[in-house]
Amino acid sequence: MKTAVIYNSKTGFTKRYAKWIAKAAEADCFPLSEAKKENLASYEAVVFGSWACAGSISKVGWLKSNMDQWAGKKLAVFCVGASPIGSPEIEPTLKQNFNEAQLEKVKVFYCPGGLNYEKMPAPSKLMMKMFLKSLKAKKGKTKEEQEMVKMIAGSYDISDKKYIEPILEYLKK
């Protein structure tokens, strides 16, 4: 199946996953800026990957605006975030980025990435530090909030090739 993997990456985690998927699926791989200039009509599948911020998948509007013209193509979205794979908020948060009709056309996946403060733009770094400060100051933190404080206090990487397996299985169906 001729597949295009298109990604939007801020600190490198999404790019890493896109490259892994493209290699395993023998697909063409494009950063979003290049994909916007490509004619994707000859592809049978389009996989779009981006990062999450406050529950929104960055630049997913590009994919959604093209869904009608890609009727009949296999469509997948993978979102890379800082939460571990088992976090209960992931699935409902991902699905809120699409309406019911769109969810019938696209399969959505989550891949845990991490945080890389060294590669993060200054406004994002400031936002994360402010969030961390407010979370640390919160009284009566839940166990999950206490874990989050530990996780986001510094850079970390929880990405792993094993998380692309469901995406590859979907493409094979």
Short mmCIF file of N, CA and C in Angstrom, two decimals:
data_model
loop_
_atom_site.label_atom_id
_atom_site.label_comp_id
_atom_site.label_asym_id
_atom_site.label_seq_id
_atom_site.Cartn_x
_atom_site.Cartn_y
_atom_site.Cartn_z
N MET A 1 0.86 -1.18 0.00
CA MET A 1 0.00 0.00 0.00
C MET A 1 0.90 1.24 0.00
N LYS A 2 0.70 2.10 -0.96
CA LYS A 2 1.49 3.32 -1.04
C LYS A 2 1.01 4.28 0.05
N THR A 3 1.94 4.61 0.95
CA THR A 3 1.59 5.38 2.14
C THR A 3 2.46 6.62 2.27
N ALA A 4 1.83 7.71 2.68
CA ALA A 4 2.55 8.94 3.02
C ALA A 4 2.44 9.16 4.52
N VAL A 5 3.58 9.37 5.17
CA VAL A 5 3.61 9.71 6.58
C VAL A 5 4.02 11.18 6.67
N ILE A 6 3.16 11.97 7.26
CA ILE A 6 3.36 13.42 7.33
C ILE A 6 3.41 13.80 8.81
N TYR A 7 4.36 14.64 9.16
CA TYR A 7 4.50 14.97 10.58
C TYR A 7 4.73 16.45 10.82
N ASN A 8 4.33 16.85 12.02
CA ASN A 8 4.56 18.19 12.54
C ASN A 8 5.24 17.98 13.89
N SER A 9 6.49 18.36 14.01
CA SER A 9 7.26 18.08 15.22
C SER A 9 7.84 19.36 15.79
N LYS A 10 7.82 19.47 17.10
CA LYS A 10 8.36 20.66 17.75
C LYS A 10 9.73 20.38 18.37
N THR A 11 9.83 19.27 19.09
CA THR A 11 11.09 18.98 19.78
C THR A 11 11.73 17.67 19.34
N GLY A 12 11.14 17.00 18.34
CA GLY A 12 11.77 15.82 17.76
C GLY A 12 11.10 14.49 18.02
N PHE A 13 10.23 14.39 19.00
CA PHE A 13 9.58 13.11 19.30
C PHE A 13 8.67 12.66 18.16
N THR A 14 7.85 13.56 17.62
CA THR A 14 6.94 13.19 16.54
C THR A 14 7.73 12.84 15.29
N LYS A 15 8.77 13.57 14.99
CA LYS A 15 9.61 13.25 13.83
C LYS A 15 10.19 11.85 13.97
N ARG A 16 10.66 11.51 15.16
CA ARG A 16 11.23 10.18 15.40
C ARG A 16 10.18 9.11 15.11
N TYR A 17 8.98 9.27 15.64
CA TYR A 17 7.92 8.29 15.39
C TYR A 17 7.57 8.22 13.90
N ALA A 18 7.49 9.37 13.24
CA ALA A 18 7.17 9.39 11.81
C ALA A 18 8.21 8.61 11.01
N LYS A 19 9.47 8.80 11.32
CA LYS A 19 10.55 8.09 10.62
C LYS A 19 10.46 6.58 10.89
N TRP A 20 10.18 6.20 12.12
CA TRP A 20 10.02 4.78 12.45
C TRP A 20 8.88 4.16 11.66
N ILE A 21 7.73 4.86 11.63
CA ILE A 21 6.56 4.35 10.91
C ILE A 21 6.86 4.25 9.42
N ALA A 22 7.44 5.30 8.86
CA ALA A 22 7.75 5.32 7.42
C ALA A 22 8.69 4.18 7.05
N LYS A 23 9.70 3.96 7.85
CA LYS A 23 10.66 2.89 7.56
C LYS A 23 9.97 1.52 7.62
N ALA A 24 9.22 1.29 8.68
CA ALA A 24 8.55 -0.01 8.87
C ALA A 24 7.48 -0.27 7.81
N ALA A 25 6.80 0.79 7.38
CA ALA A 25 5.72 0.65 6.39
C ALA A 25 6.21 0.86 4.95
N GLU A 26 7.51 1.10 4.80
CA GLU A 26 8.09 1.42 3.49
C GLU A 26 7.30 2.55 2.83
N ALA A 27 7.13 3.61 3.60
CA ALA A 27 6.32 4.76 3.18
C ALA A 27 7.20 5.97 2.91
N ASP A 28 6.64 6.92 2.19
CA ASP A 28 7.30 8.22 2.01
C ASP A 28 7.01 9.05 3.26
N CYS A 29 7.97 9.85 3.65
CA CYS A 29 7.84 10.64 4.88
C CYS A 29 8.13 12.11 4.59
N PHE A 30 7.22 12.98 5.02
CA PHE A 30 7.35 14.42 4.76
C PHE A 30 7.06 15.22 6.01
N PRO A 31 7.85 16.27 6.27
CA PRO A 31 7.39 17.23 7.28
C PRO A 31 6.16 17.94 6.71
N LEU A 32 5.29 18.42 7.55
CA LEU A 32 4.04 19.05 7.11
C LEU A 32 4.30 20.18 6.12
N SER A 33 5.33 20.97 6.34
CA SER A 33 5.62 22.09 5.44
C SER A 33 5.86 21.62 4.00
N GLU A 34 6.48 20.46 3.82
CA GLU A 34 6.69 19.89 2.48
C GLU A 34 5.44 19.21 1.96
N ALA A 35 4.72 18.52 2.84
CA ALA A 35 3.52 17.78 2.43
C ALA A 35 2.46 18.71 1.85
N LYS A 36 2.40 19.93 2.36
CA LYS A 36 1.43 20.90 1.84
C LYS A 36 1.66 21.20 0.37
N LYS A 37 2.88 20.98 -0.12
CA LYS A 37 3.23 21.25 -1.52
C LYS A 37 3.12 20.00 -2.39
N GLU A 38 2.92 18.83 -1.76
CA GLU A 38 2.88 17.57 -2.48
C GLU A 38 1.47 17.26 -2.99
N ASN A 39 1.41 16.53 -4.10
CA ASN A 39 0.15 15.98 -4.58
C ASN A 39 0.05 14.58 -3.98
N LEU A 40 -0.87 14.40 -3.07
CA LEU A 40 -1.00 13.14 -2.35
C LEU A 40 -2.04 12.21 -2.96
N ALA A 41 -2.52 12.54 -4.15
CA ALA A 41 -3.58 11.75 -4.80
C ALA A 41 -3.19 10.30 -5.05
N SER A 42 -1.93 10.03 -5.31
CA SER A 42 -1.51 8.66 -5.64
C SER A 42 -1.33 7.78 -4.41
N TYR A 43 -1.44 8.34 -3.22
CA TYR A 43 -1.27 7.54 -2.01
C TYR A 43 -2.58 6.87 -1.62
N GLU A 44 -2.46 5.63 -1.17
CA GLU A 44 -3.63 4.88 -0.71
C GLU A 44 -3.90 5.11 0.78
N ALA A 45 -2.85 5.53 1.49
CA ALA A 45 -2.98 5.79 2.93
C ALA A 45 -2.20 7.05 3.27
N VAL A 46 -2.77 7.83 4.19
CA VAL A 46 -2.10 9.02 4.70
C VAL A 46 -2.09 8.92 6.22
N VAL A 47 -0.89 9.00 6.77
CA VAL A 47 -0.71 8.98 8.22
C VAL A 47 -0.19 10.35 8.63
N PHE A 48 -0.89 11.00 9.54
CA PHE A 48 -0.49 12.31 10.02
C PHE A 48 -0.11 12.23 11.48
N GLY A 49 1.04 12.77 11.83
CA GLY A 49 1.48 12.78 13.22
C GLY A 49 1.81 14.17 13.69
N SER A 50 1.43 14.47 14.92
CA SER A 50 1.74 15.75 15.50
C SER A 50 1.77 15.61 17.02
N TRP A 51 2.03 16.70 17.69
CA TRP A 51 2.16 16.70 19.14
C TRP A 51 0.91 17.29 19.78
N ALA A 52 0.75 16.96 21.05
CA ALA A 52 -0.41 17.43 21.80
C ALA A 52 -0.03 18.58 22.71
N CYS A 53 -0.94 19.52 22.82
CA CYS A 53 -0.77 20.62 23.77
C CYS A 53 -2.15 20.96 24.33
N ALA A 54 -2.29 20.78 25.62
CA ALA A 54 -3.55 21.08 26.30
C ALA A 54 -4.74 20.39 25.65
N GLY A 55 -4.54 19.15 25.23
CA GLY A 55 -5.63 18.36 24.67
C GLY A 55 -5.87 18.54 23.19
N SER A 56 -5.17 19.44 22.55
CA SER A 56 -5.34 19.66 21.11
C SER A 56 -4.15 19.08 20.35
N ILE A 57 -4.45 18.48 19.20
CA ILE A 57 -3.41 17.96 18.32
C ILE A 57 -2.99 19.10 17.40
N SER A 58 -1.75 19.52 17.51
CA SER A 58 -1.25 20.65 16.74
C SER A 58 -1.36 20.39 15.24
N LYS A 59 -1.89 21.35 14.52
CA LYS A 59 -2.00 21.35 13.05
C LYS A 59 -2.90 20.26 12.49
N VAL A 60 -3.72 19.62 13.32
CA VAL A 60 -4.62 18.56 12.83
C VAL A 60 -5.67 19.13 11.87
N GLY A 61 -5.89 20.44 11.94
CA GLY A 61 -6.84 21.08 11.02
C GLY A 61 -6.45 20.87 9.57
N TRP A 62 -5.16 20.77 9.28
CA TRP A 62 -4.71 20.51 7.91
C TRP A 62 -5.26 19.16 7.43
N LEU A 63 -5.12 18.13 8.24
CA LEU A 63 -5.64 16.82 7.86
C LEU A 63 -7.16 16.87 7.72
N LYS A 64 -7.83 17.47 8.69
CA LYS A 64 -9.29 17.52 8.66
C LYS A 64 -9.80 18.27 7.43
N SER A 65 -9.09 19.30 7.01
CA SER A 65 -9.53 20.07 5.84
C SER A 65 -9.35 19.29 4.54
N ASN A 66 -8.56 18.23 4.57
CA ASN A 66 -8.32 17.41 3.37
C ASN A 66 -9.07 16.09 3.38
N MET A 67 -9.77 15.77 4.44
CA MET A 67 -10.41 14.46 4.56
C MET A 67 -11.41 14.17 3.46
N ASP A 68 -12.20 15.14 3.06
CA ASP A 68 -13.20 14.90 2.02
C ASP A 68 -12.56 14.54 0.69
N GLN A 69 -11.48 15.23 0.34
CA GLN A 69 -10.82 14.92 -0.94
C GLN A 69 -10.06 13.59 -0.88
N TRP A 70 -9.84 13.07 0.32
CA TRP A 70 -9.14 11.79 0.47
C TRP A 70 -10.11 10.64 0.76
N ALA A 71 -11.38 10.82 0.39
CA ALA A 71 -12.36 9.75 0.59
C ALA A 71 -11.84 8.48 -0.08
N GLY A 72 -11.94 7.37 0.61
CA GLY A 72 -11.47 6.10 0.06
C GLY A 72 -10.04 5.76 0.46
N LYS A 73 -9.31 6.73 0.98
CA LYS A 73 -7.95 6.46 1.46
C LYS A 73 -8.01 6.03 2.93
N LYS A 74 -7.05 5.23 3.33
CA LYS A 74 -6.93 4.87 4.73
C LYS A 74 -6.26 6.05 5.43
N LEU A 75 -6.90 6.58 6.46
CA LEU A 75 -6.39 7.75 7.18
C LEU A 75 -6.10 7.40 8.64
N ALA A 76 -4.95 7.83 9.10
CA ALA A 76 -4.57 7.62 10.49
C ALA A 76 -3.91 8.88 11.03
N VAL A 77 -4.12 9.11 12.31
CA VAL A 77 -3.47 10.21 13.02
C VAL A 77 -2.78 9.61 14.23
N PHE A 78 -1.52 9.99 14.42
CA PHE A 78 -0.88 9.63 15.69
C PHE A 78 -0.49 10.93 16.38
N CYS A 79 -0.74 10.94 17.67
CA CYS A 79 -0.46 12.10 18.49
C CYS A 79 0.61 11.71 19.49
N VAL A 80 1.61 12.55 19.61
CA VAL A 80 2.70 12.30 20.55
C VAL A 80 2.58 13.29 21.71
N GLY A 81 2.62 12.74 22.91
CA GLY A 81 2.49 13.60 24.08
C GLY A 81 3.43 13.19 25.18
N ALA A 82 3.33 13.89 26.28
CA ALA A 82 4.23 13.68 27.41
C ALA A 82 3.68 12.67 28.42
N SER A 83 2.44 12.25 28.25
CA SER A 83 1.84 11.31 29.20
C SER A 83 2.22 9.87 28.89
N PRO A 84 2.35 9.05 29.92
CA PRO A 84 2.59 7.62 29.69
C PRO A 84 1.39 6.99 28.98
N ILE A 85 1.62 5.88 28.32
CA ILE A 85 0.61 5.23 27.48
C ILE A 85 -0.68 4.88 28.22
N GLY A 86 -0.62 4.52 29.49
CA GLY A 86 -1.81 4.07 30.21
C GLY A 86 -2.67 5.16 30.81
N SER A 87 -2.35 6.41 30.60
CA SER A 87 -3.11 7.50 31.21
C SER A 87 -4.55 7.50 30.73
N PRO A 88 -5.52 7.50 31.66
CA PRO A 88 -6.93 7.38 31.27
C PRO A 88 -7.47 8.58 30.48
N GLU A 89 -6.83 9.72 30.57
CA GLU A 89 -7.35 10.91 29.87
C GLU A 89 -6.99 10.93 28.39
N ILE A 90 -6.11 10.05 27.95
CA ILE A 90 -5.61 10.12 26.58
C ILE A 90 -6.70 9.90 25.54
N GLU A 91 -7.42 8.78 25.60
CA GLU A 91 -8.40 8.46 24.56
C GLU A 91 -9.49 9.52 24.40
N PRO A 92 -10.16 9.94 25.50
CA PRO A 92 -11.18 10.98 25.31
C PRO A 92 -10.60 12.31 24.82
N THR A 93 -9.38 12.62 25.25
CA THR A 93 -8.74 13.86 24.82
C THR A 93 -8.45 13.83 23.33
N LEU A 94 -7.93 12.70 22.84
CA LEU A 94 -7.63 12.58 21.40
C LEU A 94 -8.90 12.69 20.58
N LYS A 95 -9.94 12.01 21.01
CA LYS A 95 -11.19 11.97 20.23
C LYS A 95 -11.89 13.32 20.19
N GLN A 96 -11.64 14.19 21.18
CA GLN A 96 -12.29 15.51 21.18
C GLN A 96 -11.79 16.38 20.03
N ASN A 97 -10.71 15.97 19.36
CA ASN A 97 -10.18 16.72 18.23
C ASN A 97 -10.95 16.46 16.94
N PHE A 98 -11.90 15.52 16.97
CA PHE A 98 -12.65 15.14 15.77
C PHE A 98 -14.12 15.02 16.12
N ASN A 99 -14.98 15.30 15.11
CA ASN A 99 -16.41 15.05 15.32
C ASN A 99 -16.70 13.59 14.96
N GLU A 100 -17.94 13.15 15.19
CA GLU A 100 -18.29 11.75 14.96
C GLU A 100 -18.08 11.33 13.51
N ALA A 101 -18.46 12.17 12.56
CA ALA A 101 -18.30 11.84 11.13
C ALA A 101 -16.82 11.68 10.78
N GLN A 102 -15.98 12.52 11.34
CA GLN A 102 -14.54 12.43 11.07
C GLN A 102 -13.95 11.16 11.68
N LEU A 103 -14.42 10.80 12.87
CA LEU A 103 -13.90 9.59 13.53
C LEU A 103 -14.27 8.31 12.77
N GLU A 104 -15.28 8.39 11.91
CA GLU A 104 -15.62 7.23 11.07
C GLU A 104 -14.63 7.08 9.91
N LYS A 105 -13.91 8.15 9.59
CA LYS A 105 -12.98 8.15 8.46
C LYS A 105 -11.52 8.01 8.87
N VAL A 106 -11.21 8.29 10.13
CA VAL A 106 -9.81 8.31 10.57
C VAL A 106 -9.65 7.50 11.85
N LYS A 107 -8.54 6.81 11.95
CA LYS A 107 -8.19 6.07 13.17
C LYS A 107 -7.13 6.89 13.91
N VAL A 108 -7.31 7.06 15.22
CA VAL A 108 -6.44 7.91 16.01
C VAL A 108 -5.63 7.06 16.99
N PHE A 109 -4.33 7.35 17.06
CA PHE A 109 -3.40 6.60 17.92
C PHE A 109 -2.63 7.57 18.81
N TYR A 110 -2.13 7.04 19.92
CA TYR A 110 -1.30 7.84 20.82
C TYR A 110 0.07 7.17 20.97
N CYS A 111 1.11 7.97 20.93
CA CYS A 111 2.48 7.50 21.14
C CYS A 111 3.13 8.38 22.21
N PRO A 112 3.54 7.80 23.33
CA PRO A 112 4.19 8.62 24.36
C PRO A 112 5.57 9.08 23.90
N GLY A 113 5.85 10.33 24.13
CA GLY A 113 7.14 10.91 23.72
C GLY A 113 7.95 11.35 24.91
N GLY A 114 7.62 12.49 25.45
CA GLY A 114 8.34 13.03 26.59
C GLY A 114 8.38 14.54 26.52
N LEU A 115 9.33 15.09 27.23
CA LEU A 115 9.56 16.53 27.21
C LEU A 115 11.05 16.76 26.96
N ASN A 116 11.33 17.74 26.14
CA ASN A 116 12.72 18.10 25.88
C ASN A 116 12.81 19.62 26.03
N TYR A 117 13.08 20.05 27.24
CA TYR A 117 13.13 21.49 27.51
C TYR A 117 14.23 22.19 26.71
N GLU A 118 15.30 21.47 26.40
CA GLU A 118 16.41 22.07 25.66
C GLU A 118 16.01 22.46 24.23
N LYS A 119 15.09 21.72 23.62
CA LYS A 119 14.65 22.01 22.25
C LYS A 119 13.34 22.79 22.19
N MET A 120 12.74 23.01 23.32
CA MET A 120 11.45 23.66 23.38
C MET A 120 11.59 25.18 23.17
N PRO A 121 10.72 25.78 22.35
CA PRO A 121 10.76 27.25 22.19
C PRO A 121 10.49 27.93 23.53
N ALA A 122 11.04 29.11 23.69
CA ALA A 122 10.94 29.84 24.96
C ALA A 122 9.50 30.00 25.46
N PRO A 123 8.51 30.36 24.62
CA PRO A 123 7.15 30.51 25.15
C PRO A 123 6.59 29.19 25.71
N SER A 124 6.88 28.08 25.03
CA SER A 124 6.40 26.78 25.51
C SER A 124 7.10 26.39 26.81
N LYS A 125 8.38 26.65 26.88
CA LYS A 125 9.15 26.35 28.08
C LYS A 125 8.61 27.15 29.26
N LEU A 126 8.33 28.43 29.04
CA LEU A 126 7.78 29.29 30.08
C LEU A 126 6.41 28.79 30.53
N MET A 127 5.57 28.39 29.57
CA MET A 127 4.25 27.88 29.90
C MET A 127 4.36 26.62 30.77
N MET A 128 5.27 25.71 30.41
CA MET A 128 5.46 24.49 31.18
C MET A 128 5.98 24.79 32.59
N LYS A 129 6.91 25.72 32.70
CA LYS A 129 7.45 26.08 34.01
C LYS A 129 6.38 26.72 34.90
N MET A 130 5.51 27.54 34.29
CA MET A 130 4.41 28.16 35.05
C MET A 130 3.42 27.09 35.52
N PHE A 131 3.12 26.14 34.62
CA PHE A 131 2.22 25.04 34.98
C PHE A 131 2.82 24.22 36.12
N LEU A 132 4.10 23.91 36.02
CA LEU A 132 4.79 23.15 37.06
C LEU A 132 4.73 23.89 38.41
N LYS A 133 5.00 25.18 38.35
CA LYS A 133 4.99 25.97 39.58
C LYS A 133 3.61 25.95 40.24
N SER A 134 2.55 26.12 39.42
CA SER A 134 1.20 26.12 39.98
C SER A 134 0.82 24.74 40.51
N LEU A 135 1.26 23.70 39.83
CA LEU A 135 0.97 22.34 40.28
C LEU A 135 1.70 22.03 41.58
N LYS A 136 2.94 22.47 41.69
CA LYS A 136 3.71 22.27 42.93
C LYS A 136 3.04 22.98 44.10
N ALA A 137 2.49 24.17 43.85
CA ALA A 137 1.88 24.98 44.91
C ALA A 137 0.51 24.48 45.33
N LYS A 138 -0.11 23.64 44.52
CA LYS A 138 -1.45 23.15 44.82
C LYS A 138 -1.46 22.32 46.09
N LYS A 139 -2.41 22.61 46.96
CA LYS A 139 -2.56 21.83 48.18
C LYS A 139 -3.46 20.64 47.91
N GLY A 140 -3.19 19.54 48.57
CA GLY A 140 -4.03 18.34 48.42
C GLY A 140 -3.94 17.71 47.04
N LYS A 141 -2.73 17.66 46.50
CA LYS A 141 -2.55 17.06 45.17
C LYS A 141 -2.94 15.59 45.17
N THR A 142 -3.54 15.16 44.07
CA THR A 142 -3.85 13.74 43.91
C THR A 142 -2.53 12.99 43.63
N LYS A 143 -2.60 11.69 43.68
CA LYS A 143 -1.43 10.86 43.39
C LYS A 143 -0.95 11.13 41.96
N GLU A 144 -1.89 11.26 41.03
CA GLU A 144 -1.56 11.54 39.63
C GLU A 144 -0.86 12.88 39.49
N GLU A 145 -1.33 13.89 40.21
CA GLU A 145 -0.71 15.21 40.16
C GLU A 145 0.70 15.18 40.77
N GLN A 146 0.89 14.40 41.81
CA GLN A 146 2.22 14.27 42.41
C GLN A 146 3.19 13.62 41.41
N GLU A 147 2.70 12.61 40.69
CA GLU A 147 3.53 11.96 39.67
C GLU A 147 3.85 12.93 38.54
N MET A 148 2.85 13.73 38.15
CA MET A 148 3.06 14.69 37.07
C MET A 148 4.14 15.70 37.45
N VAL A 149 4.15 16.16 38.70
CA VAL A 149 5.17 17.10 39.17
C VAL A 149 6.55 16.49 38.97
N LYS A 150 6.69 15.23 39.34
CA LYS A 150 7.98 14.55 39.18
C LYS A 150 8.37 14.45 37.70
N MET A 151 7.40 14.10 36.85
CA MET A 151 7.70 13.90 35.43
C MET A 151 8.11 15.19 34.73
N ILE A 152 7.33 16.25 34.94
CA ILE A 152 7.57 17.47 34.15
C ILE A 152 8.61 18.40 34.75
N ALA A 153 9.22 17.99 35.83
CA ALA A 153 10.26 18.82 36.46
C ALA A 153 11.51 18.93 35.58
N GLY A 154 11.71 17.98 34.70
CA GLY A 154 12.88 18.01 33.81
C GLY A 154 12.59 17.26 32.52
N SER A 155 13.53 17.30 31.61
CA SER A 155 13.37 16.59 30.34
C SER A 155 13.36 15.09 30.57
N TYR A 156 12.60 14.38 29.75
CA TYR A 156 12.59 12.92 29.79
C TYR A 156 12.11 12.38 28.44
N ASP A 157 12.42 11.11 28.17
CA ASP A 157 12.09 10.48 26.90
C ASP A 157 11.52 9.09 27.19
N ILE A 158 10.23 8.90 26.89
CA ILE A 158 9.59 7.60 27.07
C ILE A 158 9.14 7.03 25.73
N SER A 159 9.69 7.55 24.64
CA SER A 159 9.33 7.04 23.32
C SER A 159 9.92 5.65 23.12
N ASP A 160 9.23 4.84 22.31
CA ASP A 160 9.67 3.48 22.06
C ASP A 160 9.03 3.00 20.76
N LYS A 161 9.80 2.28 19.94
CA LYS A 161 9.29 1.77 18.67
C LYS A 161 8.07 0.88 18.83
N LYS A 162 7.94 0.24 19.97
CA LYS A 162 6.82 -0.69 20.17
C LYS A 162 5.46 0.02 20.03
N TYR A 163 5.43 1.32 20.25
CA TYR A 163 4.17 2.04 20.19
C TYR A 163 3.67 2.29 18.77
N ILE A 164 4.49 1.99 17.77
CA ILE A 164 4.02 2.15 16.38
C ILE A 164 3.31 0.89 15.89
N GLU A 165 3.41 -0.21 16.62
CA GLU A 165 2.82 -1.48 16.17
C GLU A 165 1.33 -1.38 15.85
N PRO A 166 0.49 -0.75 16.70
CA PRO A 166 -0.93 -0.65 16.34
C PRO A 166 -1.16 0.14 15.03
N ILE A 167 -0.33 1.13 14.79
CA ILE A 167 -0.47 1.92 13.55
C ILE A 167 -0.12 1.05 12.35
N LEU A 168 0.96 0.29 12.46
CA LEU A 168 1.36 -0.60 11.36
C LEU A 168 0.30 -1.68 11.12
N GLU A 169 -0.27 -2.21 12.17
CA GLU A 169 -1.34 -3.21 12.03
C GLU A 169 -2.54 -2.61 11.30
N TYR A 170 -2.91 -1.40 11.66
CA TYR A 170 -4.03 -0.72 10.99
C TYR A 170 -3.75 -0.54 9.50
N LEU A 171 -2.54 -0.17 9.16
CA LEU A 171 -2.20 0.03 7.76
C LEU A 171 -2.24 -1.27 6.97
N LYS A 172 -1.94 -2.39 7.63
CA LYS A 172 -1.94 -3.69 6.95
C LYS A 172 -3.33 -4.23 6.68
N LYS A 173 -4.33 -3.82 7.48
CA LYS A 173 -5.71 -4.33 7.34
C LYS A 173 -6.31 -3.98 6.00
#
